[in-house]
């Protein structure tokens, strides 16, 4: 039980990068970008094929992010220059990427077993630090008998995710970042302040899909394979993370919201892991669970708010009657 | 000359039943510091005139020249380096989910290249606070409030400030007080007079309020059916009253109708 939650948290942090990408398009640019289903796989494919061809894993991961950036910019160009509506631009790009991803991989599935990855690259260095022994020692003392093989992946991913979050927070407060946010908030207004909203949309979608592809490349290295259909439903998982995170952890400021999105991604993984432990649920039910989670996260806060409001009014009436 | 409109025409839906000649061979010259009020009935072409100047509409024929540069073909976002705008809808001029200081920072970057440096710096904050004080609405104490929380009047005052404090070559105001209640409208009207004077802005202001059109500015133009049918300036404008303006309108329209009849007959 502890181990499955541990690995849920691990992959939660890897998928959090994808969720941050979805947050950029969906919330900041107000652009429901379905490219994600394709660009996630593009990241995995480019990362895997580069590694197999001898590119160092770190560089392969950077290539993957660049490929995602490119995919996002094309969606942006379809929308701004081709005047195709946002949903359709994303769907077209997603479909196109399916074929492109197959071309990149040359077959539907590429295995990374016995290939170097970012994670086993750092593990060697990690063991010298002796942190694993220390943390697992603590766990054994609390009475756990089965401990994680390595803490390296979790801790590396926490660091990477937090760094990406901090850069995102800063970027969204720069002059360019403010204009980017305004493009999603009030396009007419920011154009009247001499911002090129077309370019901003294109670059914004590029950054968003770069994060998605980065996440895809890391997932491939974590799982040991890239598969052409591993991106199906990814946008919904991203949305689930964003919406669950926002509902649980709040949206007071940008910094708070990006933290919430990361939290949402982790919580999502834990909930899915726990749900799959239930006797009659199967792996195939995961997407149904995801859809239900999103619905709950969207509806529950409204019901809670409505109930609070109702009880506030009831109290008012009571006070009046008691006087 | 700050603005020179030469023989500008626009026809919407040409060749259909909905054909609309929104501007017909319009000429208009503004000198530095001119403050022109624009009046005219609904559909006269006032907003179209503003949109042609701002670049959100391209004319069918004619040219738009700002400070001796021909900007007719320049995209709207590029042209807005020179042009400040306040729209009729108080929601249109600001970004609601962003804070007051963030909105001001975006306006501050209008005639600069946007960089990857922080948009709201300490120095700028102090500057923004100073500018906000001139509005007398207490907004200087709410720099971190989301603009969506402000009232329509407050938002419009902020829009006005954002459009003006970077001193654009031309300021375009399209019925920017029309959506406000009378007391708020008066506040914004007064603020408009103050900022235009303070920065010596060349201004074009559309209004349906004749009194406002007479009180503000040094020039007045009246539009009808896509044409400028009356131009008054200087002392002549100061001597003008609503009655005289209406009488003048009747006279010109009457003449034109007589002409039309003569042509048709
Ligand atoms: N995009 C458009 N497509 C078609 N017709 C248009 C368009 N914009 C304006 N028109 C028409 O052009 C004419 C002039 O419109 P404009 O908006 O300039 O009038 P206005 O003087 O601003 O009127 P109001 O006082 O009602 O704001 C109107 O008859 C209008 O219906
Ligand atoms: Mg109008």
mmCIF file of C-alpha atoms in Angstrom, chain A:
data_model
loop_
_atom_site.group_PDB
_atom_site.id
_atom_site.type_symbol
_atom_site.label_atom_id
_atom_site.label_comp_id
_atom_site.label_asym_id
_atom_site.label_seq_id
_atom_site.Cartn_x
_atom_site.Cartn_y
_atom_site.Cartn_z
ATOM 1 C CA UNK A 1 0.000 0.000 0.000
ATOM 2 C CA UNK A 2 2.681 2.472 0.991
ATOM 3 C CA UNK A 3 4.719 1.535 -2.053
ATOM 4 C CA UNK A 4 1.882 2.034 -4.510
ATOM 5 C CA UNK A 5 1.102 5.450 -3.024
ATOM 6 C CA UNK A 6 4.797 6.246 -3.161
ATOM 7 C CA UNK A 7 4.943 5.529 -6.862
ATOM 8 C CA UNK A 8 1.661 7.432 -7.391
ATOM 9 C CA UNK A 9 3.307 10.511 -5.846
ATOM 10 C CA UNK A 10 6.380 9.929 -8.000
ATOM 11 C CA UNK A 11 4.426 9.862 -11.239
ATOM 12 C CA UNK A 12 2.205 12.658 -9.929
ATOM 13 C CA UNK A 13 5.197 14.987 -9.943
ATOM 14 C CA UNK A 14 6.187 13.871 -13.456
ATOM 15 C CA UNK A 15 2.662 14.490 -14.764
ATOM 16 C CA UNK A 16 2.569 17.800 -12.892
ATOM 17 C CA UNK A 17 4.721 19.320 -15.652
ATOM 18 C CA UNK A 18 2.052 18.327 -18.164
ATOM 19 C CA UNK A 19 -0.617 19.810 -15.894
ATOM 20 C CA UNK A 20 1.313 23.106 -15.723
ATOM 21 C CA UNK A 21 1.357 23.137 -19.530
ATOM 22 C CA UNK A 22 -2.389 22.592 -19.632
ATOM 23 C CA UNK A 23 -2.822 25.346 -17.042
ATOM 24 C CA UNK A 24 -0.953 27.765 -19.339
ATOM 25 C CA UNK A 25 -3.160 27.083 -22.341
ATOM 26 C CA UNK A 26 -6.451 26.400 -20.620
ATOM 27 C CA UNK A 27 -6.401 29.055 -17.905
ATOM 28 C CA UNK A 28 -3.853 31.697 -18.886
ATOM 29 C CA UNK A 29 -4.559 31.829 -22.630
ATOM 30 C CA UNK A 30 -8.182 30.677 -22.240
ATOM 31 C CA UNK A 31 -7.424 28.273 -25.094
ATOM 32 C CA UNK A 32 -8.745 24.697 -24.684
ATOM 33 C CA UNK A 33 -5.798 23.108 -26.482
ATOM 34 C CA UNK A 34 -6.284 19.474 -27.472
ATOM 35 C CA UNK A 35 -2.798 19.314 -29.043
ATOM 36 C CA UNK A 36 -1.757 17.891 -25.669
ATOM 37 C CA UNK A 37 -2.860 14.339 -26.520
ATOM 38 C CA UNK A 38 -0.426 14.387 -29.427
ATOM 39 C CA UNK A 39 2.416 16.500 -28.087
ATOM 40 C CA UNK A 40 2.727 14.353 -24.951
ATOM 41 C CA UNK A 41 3.531 11.377 -27.184
ATOM 42 C CA UNK A 42 5.777 13.522 -29.396
ATOM 43 C CA UNK A 43 7.823 14.259 -26.285
ATOM 44 C CA UNK A 44 7.976 10.577 -25.350
ATOM 45 C CA UNK A 45 8.839 9.545 -28.922
ATOM 46 C CA UNK A 46 11.550 12.141 -29.516
ATOM 47 C CA UNK A 47 13.052 11.430 -26.085
ATOM 48 C CA UNK A 48 13.056 7.643 -26.567
ATOM 49 C CA UNK A 49 14.369 7.640 -30.139
ATOM 50 C CA UNK A 50 17.111 10.144 -29.273
ATOM 51 C CA UNK A 51 18.259 8.013 -26.336
ATOM 52 C CA UNK A 52 18.263 4.844 -28.447
ATOM 53 C CA UNK A 53 20.415 6.668 -30.964
ATOM 54 C CA UNK A 54 22.961 7.489 -28.306
ATOM 55 C CA UNK A 55 21.970 11.048 -27.356
ATOM 56 C CA UNK A 56 22.605 11.679 -23.636
ATOM 57 C CA UNK A 57 19.273 11.457 -21.763
ATOM 58 C CA UNK A 58 19.333 15.096 -20.583
ATOM 59 C CA UNK A 59 19.847 16.362 -24.111
ATOM 60 C CA UNK A 60 17.237 13.915 -25.456
ATOM 61 C CA UNK A 61 14.756 15.376 -22.961
ATOM 62 C CA UNK A 62 15.573 18.896 -24.126
ATOM 63 C CA UNK A 63 14.976 17.807 -27.752
ATOM 64 C CA UNK A 64 11.610 16.435 -26.666
ATOM 65 C CA UNK A 65 10.604 19.774 -25.131
ATOM 66 C CA UNK A 66 11.673 21.610 -28.300
ATOM 67 C CA UNK A 67 9.565 19.257 -30.423
ATOM 68 C CA UNK A 68 6.585 19.989 -28.168
ATOM 69 C CA UNK A 69 7.233 23.720 -28.520
ATOM 70 C CA UNK A 70 7.161 23.371 -32.290
ATOM 71 C CA UNK A 71 3.878 21.439 -32.206
ATOM 72 C CA UNK A 72 2.305 24.107 -29.994
ATOM 73 C CA UNK A 73 3.387 26.938 -32.260
ATOM 74 C CA UNK A 74 1.786 25.200 -35.247
ATOM 75 C CA UNK A 75 -1.508 24.964 -33.364
ATOM 76 C CA UNK A 76 -1.116 28.666 -32.582
ATOM 77 C CA UNK A 77 -0.485 29.520 -36.222
ATOM 78 C CA UNK A 78 -3.535 27.509 -37.326
ATOM 79 C CA UNK A 79 -5.625 29.502 -34.870
ATOM 80 C CA UNK A 80 -4.246 33.021 -35.327
ATOM 81 C CA UNK A 81 -3.166 33.099 -38.962
ATOM 82 C CA UNK A 82 -5.489 30.426 -40.332
ATOM 83 C CA UNK A 83 -8.407 31.774 -38.268
ATOM 84 C CA UNK A 84 -9.403 28.233 -37.276
ATOM 85 C CA UNK A 85 -11.212 28.068 -33.956
ATOM 86 C CA UNK A 86 -9.152 26.975 -30.940
ATOM 87 C CA UNK A 87 -10.765 23.571 -30.383
ATOM 88 C CA UNK A 88 -10.509 22.613 -34.040
ATOM 89 C CA UNK A 89 -6.899 23.844 -34.339
ATOM 90 C CA UNK A 90 -5.950 21.587 -31.445
ATOM 91 C CA UNK A 91 -7.878 18.589 -32.759
ATOM 92 C CA UNK A 92 -6.296 18.917 -36.207
ATOM 93 C CA UNK A 93 -2.837 19.118 -34.698
ATOM 94 C CA UNK A 94 -3.541 16.178 -32.411
ATOM 95 C CA UNK A 95 -4.590 14.001 -35.365
ATOM 96 C CA UNK A 96 -1.621 15.115 -37.450
ATOM 97 C CA UNK A 97 0.745 14.375 -34.575
ATOM 98 C CA UNK A 98 -0.521 10.793 -34.304
ATOM 99 C CA UNK A 99 0.941 10.039 -37.742
ATOM 100 C CA UNK A 100 4.038 12.131 -37.087
ATOM 101 C CA UNK A 101 4.675 10.291 -33.816
ATOM 102 C CA UNK A 102 4.417 6.942 -35.605
ATOM 103 C CA UNK A 103 6.956 8.202 -38.132
ATOM 104 C CA UNK A 104 9.310 9.312 -35.372
ATOM 105 C CA UNK A 105 9.137 5.940 -33.612
ATOM 106 C CA UNK A 106 8.809 3.856 -36.789
ATOM 107 C CA UNK A 107 6.607 1.420 -34.843
ATOM 108 C CA UNK A 108 3.789 1.750 -32.314
ATOM 109 C CA UNK A 109 5.943 0.942 -29.291
ATOM 110 C CA UNK A 110 9.582 1.610 -28.418
ATOM 111 C CA UNK A 111 11.161 -0.011 -25.365
ATOM 112 C CA UNK A 112 13.862 1.723 -23.327
ATOM 113 C CA UNK A 113 15.003 -1.291 -21.308
ATOM 114 C CA UNK A 114 18.749 -1.318 -20.706
ATOM 115 C CA UNK A 115 19.016 2.180 -22.186
ATOM 116 C CA UNK A 116 20.360 5.014 -20.040
ATOM 117 C CA UNK A 117 17.705 7.423 -18.716
ATOM 118 C CA UNK A 118 17.818 10.668 -16.794
ATOM 119 C CA UNK A 119 16.722 8.758 -13.734
ATOM 120 C CA UNK A 120 19.351 6.010 -13.698
ATOM 121 C CA UNK A 121 21.913 8.662 -14.646
ATOM 122 C CA UNK A 122 21.327 10.422 -11.357
ATOM 123 C CA UNK A 123 20.813 7.291 -9.307
ATOM 124 C CA UNK A 124 24.537 6.464 -9.325
ATOM 125 C CA UNK A 125 25.388 9.878 -7.937
ATOM 126 C CA UNK A 126 22.421 9.626 -5.605
ATOM 127 C CA UNK A 127 23.590 6.432 -3.897
ATOM 128 C CA UNK A 128 26.826 8.123 -2.863
ATOM 129 C CA UNK A 129 24.797 10.657 -0.899
ATOM 130 C CA UNK A 130 23.324 7.937 1.305
ATOM 131 C CA UNK A 131 19.955 9.655 1.549
ATOM 132 C CA UNK A 132 18.071 6.469 0.657
ATOM 133 C CA UNK A 133 19.529 4.566 3.588
ATOM 134 C CA UNK A 134 18.702 7.431 5.920
ATOM 135 C CA UNK A 135 15.081 7.904 4.788
ATOM 136 C CA UNK A 136 14.388 4.172 4.605
ATOM 137 C CA UNK A 137 15.882 3.824 8.066
ATOM 138 C CA UNK A 138 13.317 6.327 9.318
ATOM 139 C CA UNK A 139 10.550 4.393 7.609
ATOM 140 C CA UNK A 140 11.619 1.053 9.055
ATOM 141 C CA UNK A 141 11.590 2.617 12.504
ATOM 142 C CA UNK A 142 7.927 3.529 12.044
ATOM 143 C CA UNK A 143 7.224 -0.138 11.486
ATOM 144 C CA UNK A 144 7.058 -0.359 7.690
ATOM 145 C CA UNK A 145 8.617 -3.525 6.366
ATOM 146 C CA UNK A 146 8.714 -2.710 2.630
ATOM 147 C CA UNK A 147 10.574 0.435 1.657
ATOM 148 C CA UNK A 148 11.040 2.191 -1.723
ATOM 149 C CA UNK A 149 14.022 1.075 -3.816
ATOM 150 C CA UNK A 150 15.150 4.659 -4.375
ATOM 151 C CA UNK A 151 14.093 8.146 -3.408
ATOM 152 C CA UNK A 152 16.096 9.643 -6.250
ATOM 153 C CA UNK A 153 13.258 9.916 -8.763
ATOM 154 C CA UNK A 154 10.831 11.487 -6.314
ATOM 155 C CA UNK A 155 13.278 14.047 -5.013
ATOM 156 C CA UNK A 156 14.661 14.919 -8.446
ATOM 157 C CA UNK A 157 11.132 15.350 -9.796
ATOM 158 C CA UNK A 158 10.086 17.535 -6.870
ATOM 159 C CA UNK A 159 13.086 19.767 -7.536
ATOM 160 C CA UNK A 160 12.483 19.915 -11.309
ATOM 161 C CA UNK A 161 8.782 20.625 -10.872
ATOM 162 C CA UNK A 162 9.350 23.355 -8.308
ATOM 163 C CA UNK A 163 12.003 24.990 -10.503
ATOM 164 C CA UNK A 164 9.627 24.951 -13.501
ATOM 165 C CA UNK A 165 6.882 26.357 -11.277
ATOM 166 C CA UNK A 166 9.085 29.201 -10.034
ATOM 167 C CA UNK A 167 10.196 30.081 -13.570
ATOM 168 C CA UNK A 168 6.548 30.053 -14.704
ATOM 169 C CA UNK A 169 5.545 32.303 -11.790
ATOM 170 C CA UNK A 170 8.284 34.766 -12.627
ATOM 171 C CA UNK A 171 7.591 34.687 -16.360
ATOM 172 C CA UNK A 172 3.904 35.466 -15.860
ATOM 173 C CA UNK A 173 4.900 38.643 -14.015
ATOM 174 C CA UNK A 174 7.306 39.940 -16.653
ATOM 175 C CA UNK A 175 6.222 42.509 -19.221
ATOM 176 C CA UNK A 176 5.788 39.754 -21.807
ATOM 177 C CA UNK A 177 4.062 37.513 -19.271
ATOM 178 C CA UNK A 178 1.551 40.218 -18.331
ATOM 179 C CA UNK A 179 0.719 40.722 -22.012
ATOM 180 C CA UNK A 180 0.324 36.959 -22.392
ATOM 181 C CA UNK A 181 -2.148 36.834 -19.512
ATOM 182 C CA UNK A 182 -4.053 39.792 -20.913
ATOM 183 C CA UNK A 183 -4.301 38.012 -24.271
ATOM 184 C CA UNK A 184 -6.363 35.349 -22.520
ATOM 185 C CA UNK A 185 -8.229 37.868 -20.384
ATOM 186 C CA UNK A 186 -9.088 40.750 -22.729
ATOM 187 C CA UNK A 187 -7.529 40.482 -26.145
ATOM 188 C CA UNK A 188 -9.014 43.692 -27.541
ATOM 189 C CA UNK A 189 -7.622 45.674 -24.631
ATOM 190 C CA UNK A 190 -4.044 44.414 -24.823
ATOM 191 C CA UNK A 191 -4.005 44.946 -28.583
ATOM 192 C CA UNK A 192 -4.864 48.574 -27.942
ATOM 193 C CA UNK A 193 -1.658 48.662 -25.865
ATOM 194 C CA UNK A 194 0.462 47.588 -28.820
ATOM 195 C CA UNK A 195 0.856 43.901 -27.991
ATOM 196 C CA UNK A 196 0.961 41.426 -30.855
ATOM 197 C CA UNK A 197 -1.662 38.996 -29.600
ATOM 198 C CA UNK A 198 -1.058 36.559 -32.481
ATOM 199 C CA UNK A 199 2.604 36.128 -31.568
ATOM 200 C CA UNK A 200 1.752 35.885 -27.879
ATOM 201 C CA UNK A 201 -0.812 33.135 -28.521
ATOM 202 C CA UNK A 202 1.660 31.210 -30.700
ATOM 203 C CA UNK A 203 4.515 31.476 -28.188
ATOM 204 C CA UNK A 204 2.183 30.731 -25.274
ATOM 205 C CA UNK A 205 0.952 27.522 -26.875
ATOM 206 C CA UNK A 206 4.548 26.658 -27.717
ATOM 207 C CA UNK A 207 5.621 26.933 -24.065
ATOM 208 C CA UNK A 208 2.556 25.019 -22.930
ATOM 209 C CA UNK A 209 3.237 22.102 -25.266
ATOM 210 C CA UNK A 210 6.961 22.180 -24.490
ATOM 211 C CA UNK A 211 6.049 21.406 -20.863
ATOM 212 C CA UNK A 212 3.645 18.688 -21.981
ATOM 213 C CA UNK A 213 6.310 17.076 -24.177
ATOM 214 C CA UNK A 214 8.890 17.386 -21.399
ATOM 215 C CA UNK A 215 6.511 15.489 -19.168
ATOM 216 C CA UNK A 216 5.976 12.899 -21.919
ATOM 217 C CA UNK A 217 9.719 12.344 -22.313
ATOM 218 C CA UNK A 218 10.120 11.857 -18.561
ATOM 219 C CA UNK A 219 7.155 9.483 -18.372
ATOM 220 C CA UNK A 220 8.724 7.391 -21.145
ATOM 221 C CA UNK A 221 12.020 7.206 -19.260
ATOM 222 C CA UNK A 222 10.238 6.462 -16.001
ATOM 223 C CA UNK A 223 8.074 3.708 -17.493
ATOM 224 C CA UNK A 224 10.737 2.331 -19.822
ATOM 225 C CA UNK A 225 8.793 2.700 -23.085
ATOM 226 C CA UNK A 226 7.100 5.109 -25.489
ATOM 227 C CA UNK A 227 3.784 4.095 -27.003
ATOM 228 C CA UNK A 228 1.921 5.844 -29.801
ATOM 229 C CA UNK A 229 -1.354 5.716 -27.861
ATOM 230 C CA UNK A 230 -0.004 6.748 -24.458
ATOM 231 C CA UNK A 231 -1.426 10.273 -24.957
ATOM 232 C CA UNK A 232 -5.070 9.351 -25.358
ATOM 233 C CA UNK A 233 -7.130 11.292 -22.832
ATOM 234 C CA UNK A 234 -4.068 13.201 -21.614
ATOM 235 C CA UNK A 235 -5.839 16.568 -21.953
ATOM 236 C CA UNK A 236 -8.589 15.366 -19.614
ATOM 237 C CA UNK A 237 -6.011 14.177 -17.081
ATOM 238 C CA UNK A 238 -4.372 17.619 -17.331
ATOM 239 C CA UNK A 239 -7.692 19.349 -16.851
ATOM 240 C CA UNK A 240 -8.513 17.049 -13.957
ATOM 241 C CA UNK A 241 -5.252 18.048 -12.251
ATOM 242 C CA UNK A 242 -5.871 21.755 -12.838
ATOM 243 C CA UNK A 243 -9.482 21.672 -11.681
ATOM 244 C CA UNK A 244 -8.928 19.372 -8.683
ATOM 245 C CA UNK A 245 -5.903 21.433 -7.637
ATOM 246 C CA UNK A 246 -7.745 24.716 -7.903
ATOM 247 C CA UNK A 247 -10.716 23.357 -5.970
ATOM 248 C CA UNK A 248 -8.544 21.947 -3.174
ATOM 249 C CA UNK A 249 -5.772 24.505 -2.855
ATOM 250 C CA UNK A 250 -7.208 27.778 -4.160
ATOM 251 C CA UNK A 251 -6.350 30.337 -6.827
ATOM 252 C CA UNK A 252 -5.589 33.482 -4.854
ATOM 253 C CA UNK A 253 -2.467 34.365 -6.817
ATOM 254 C CA UNK A 254 -0.481 32.972 -9.725
ATOM 255 C CA UNK A 255 2.088 31.382 -7.389
ATOM 256 C CA UNK A 256 -0.671 29.790 -5.351
ATOM 257 C CA UNK A 257 -2.449 28.473 -8.437
ATOM 258 C CA UNK A 258 0.636 26.877 -10.009
ATOM 259 C CA UNK A 259 1.299 25.184 -6.668
ATOM 260 C CA UNK A 260 -2.332 24.046 -6.626
ATOM 261 C CA UNK A 261 -1.970 22.571 -10.121
ATOM 262 C CA UNK A 262 1.056 20.526 -9.018
ATOM 263 C CA UNK A 263 -0.878 19.417 -5.938
ATOM 264 C CA UNK A 264 -3.819 18.530 -8.148
ATOM 265 C CA UNK A 265 -1.644 16.339 -10.361
ATOM 266 C CA UNK A 266 -0.325 14.431 -7.345
ATOM 267 C CA UNK A 267 -3.750 14.071 -5.729
ATOM 268 C CA UNK A 268 -5.154 12.836 -9.021
ATOM 269 C CA UNK A 269 -2.557 10.048 -9.212
ATOM 270 C CA UNK A 270 -3.189 9.018 -5.609
ATOM 271 C CA UNK A 271 -6.962 8.917 -6.086
ATOM 272 C CA UNK A 272 -6.649 6.834 -9.251
ATOM 273 C CA UNK A 273 -4.249 4.434 -7.518
ATOM 274 C CA UNK A 274 -6.605 4.028 -4.582
ATOM 275 C CA UNK A 275 -9.627 3.634 -6.854
ATOM 276 C CA UNK A 276 -7.937 0.841 -8.773
ATOM 277 C CA UNK A 277 -7.460 -1.015 -5.470
ATOM 278 C CA UNK A 278 -11.229 -1.325 -5.205
ATOM 279 C CA UNK A 279 -12.176 -4.924 -5.972
ATOM 280 C CA UNK A 280 -14.553 -4.509 -8.950
ATOM 281 C CA UNK A 281 -12.718 -1.655 -10.722
ATOM 282 C CA UNK A 282 -10.306 -2.439 -13.560
ATOM 283 C CA UNK A 283 -7.517 -0.537 -15.296
ATOM 284 C CA UNK A 284 -9.894 0.140 -18.178
ATOM 285 C CA UNK A 285 -12.158 2.083 -15.812
ATOM 286 C CA UNK A 286 -9.492 4.725 -15.247
ATOM 287 C CA UNK A 287 -10.903 7.157 -17.792
ATOM 288 C CA UNK A 288 -14.383 6.838 -16.337
ATOM 289 C CA UNK A 289 -12.914 7.586 -12.903
ATOM 290 C CA UNK A 290 -11.089 10.580 -14.369
ATOM 291 C CA UNK A 291 -14.257 11.981 -15.900
ATOM 292 C CA UNK A 292 -16.123 11.506 -12.604
ATOM 293 C CA UNK A 293 -13.315 13.223 -10.692
ATOM 294 C CA UNK A 294 -13.465 16.261 -12.979
ATOM 295 C CA UNK A 295 -17.240 16.424 -12.640
ATOM 296 C CA UNK A 296 -17.001 16.232 -8.850
ATOM 297 C CA UNK A 297 -14.283 18.875 -8.720
ATOM 298 C CA UNK A 298 -16.400 21.175 -10.885
ATOM 299 C CA UNK A 299 -19.719 20.636 -9.157
ATOM 300 C CA UNK A 300 -18.810 20.097 -5.500
ATOM 301 C CA UNK A 301 -17.432 23.622 -4.836
ATOM 302 C CA UNK A 302 -20.631 25.117 -6.250
ATOM 303 C CA UNK A 303 -22.835 22.943 -4.056
ATOM 304 C CA UNK A 304 -20.758 23.783 -0.989
ATOM 305 C CA UNK A 305 -20.913 27.510 -1.760
ATOM 306 C CA UNK A 306 -24.670 27.343 -2.335
ATOM 307 C CA UNK A 307 -25.161 25.556 0.980
ATOM 308 C CA UNK A 308 -23.054 28.115 2.837
ATOM 309 C CA UNK A 309 -25.084 30.905 1.258
ATOM 310 C CA UNK A 310 -28.348 29.172 2.169
ATOM 311 C CA UNK A 311 -27.354 28.661 5.789
ATOM 312 C CA UNK A 312 -26.168 32.284 5.989
ATOM 313 C CA UNK A 313 -29.597 33.452 4.837
ATOM 314 C CA UNK A 314 -31.347 31.065 7.215
ATOM 315 C CA UNK A 315 -29.294 32.504 10.084
ATOM 316 C CA UNK A 316 -30.220 36.057 9.062
ATOM 317 C CA UNK A 317 -33.894 35.199 9.007
ATOM 318 C CA UNK A 318 -33.598 33.476 12.369
ATOM 319 C CA UNK A 319 -31.927 36.519 13.893
ATOM 320 C CA UNK A 320 -34.702 38.718 12.584
ATOM 321 C CA UNK A 321 -37.387 36.413 13.978
ATOM 322 C CA UNK A 322 -35.699 36.262 17.399
ATOM 323 C CA UNK A 323 -35.594 39.999 17.764
#
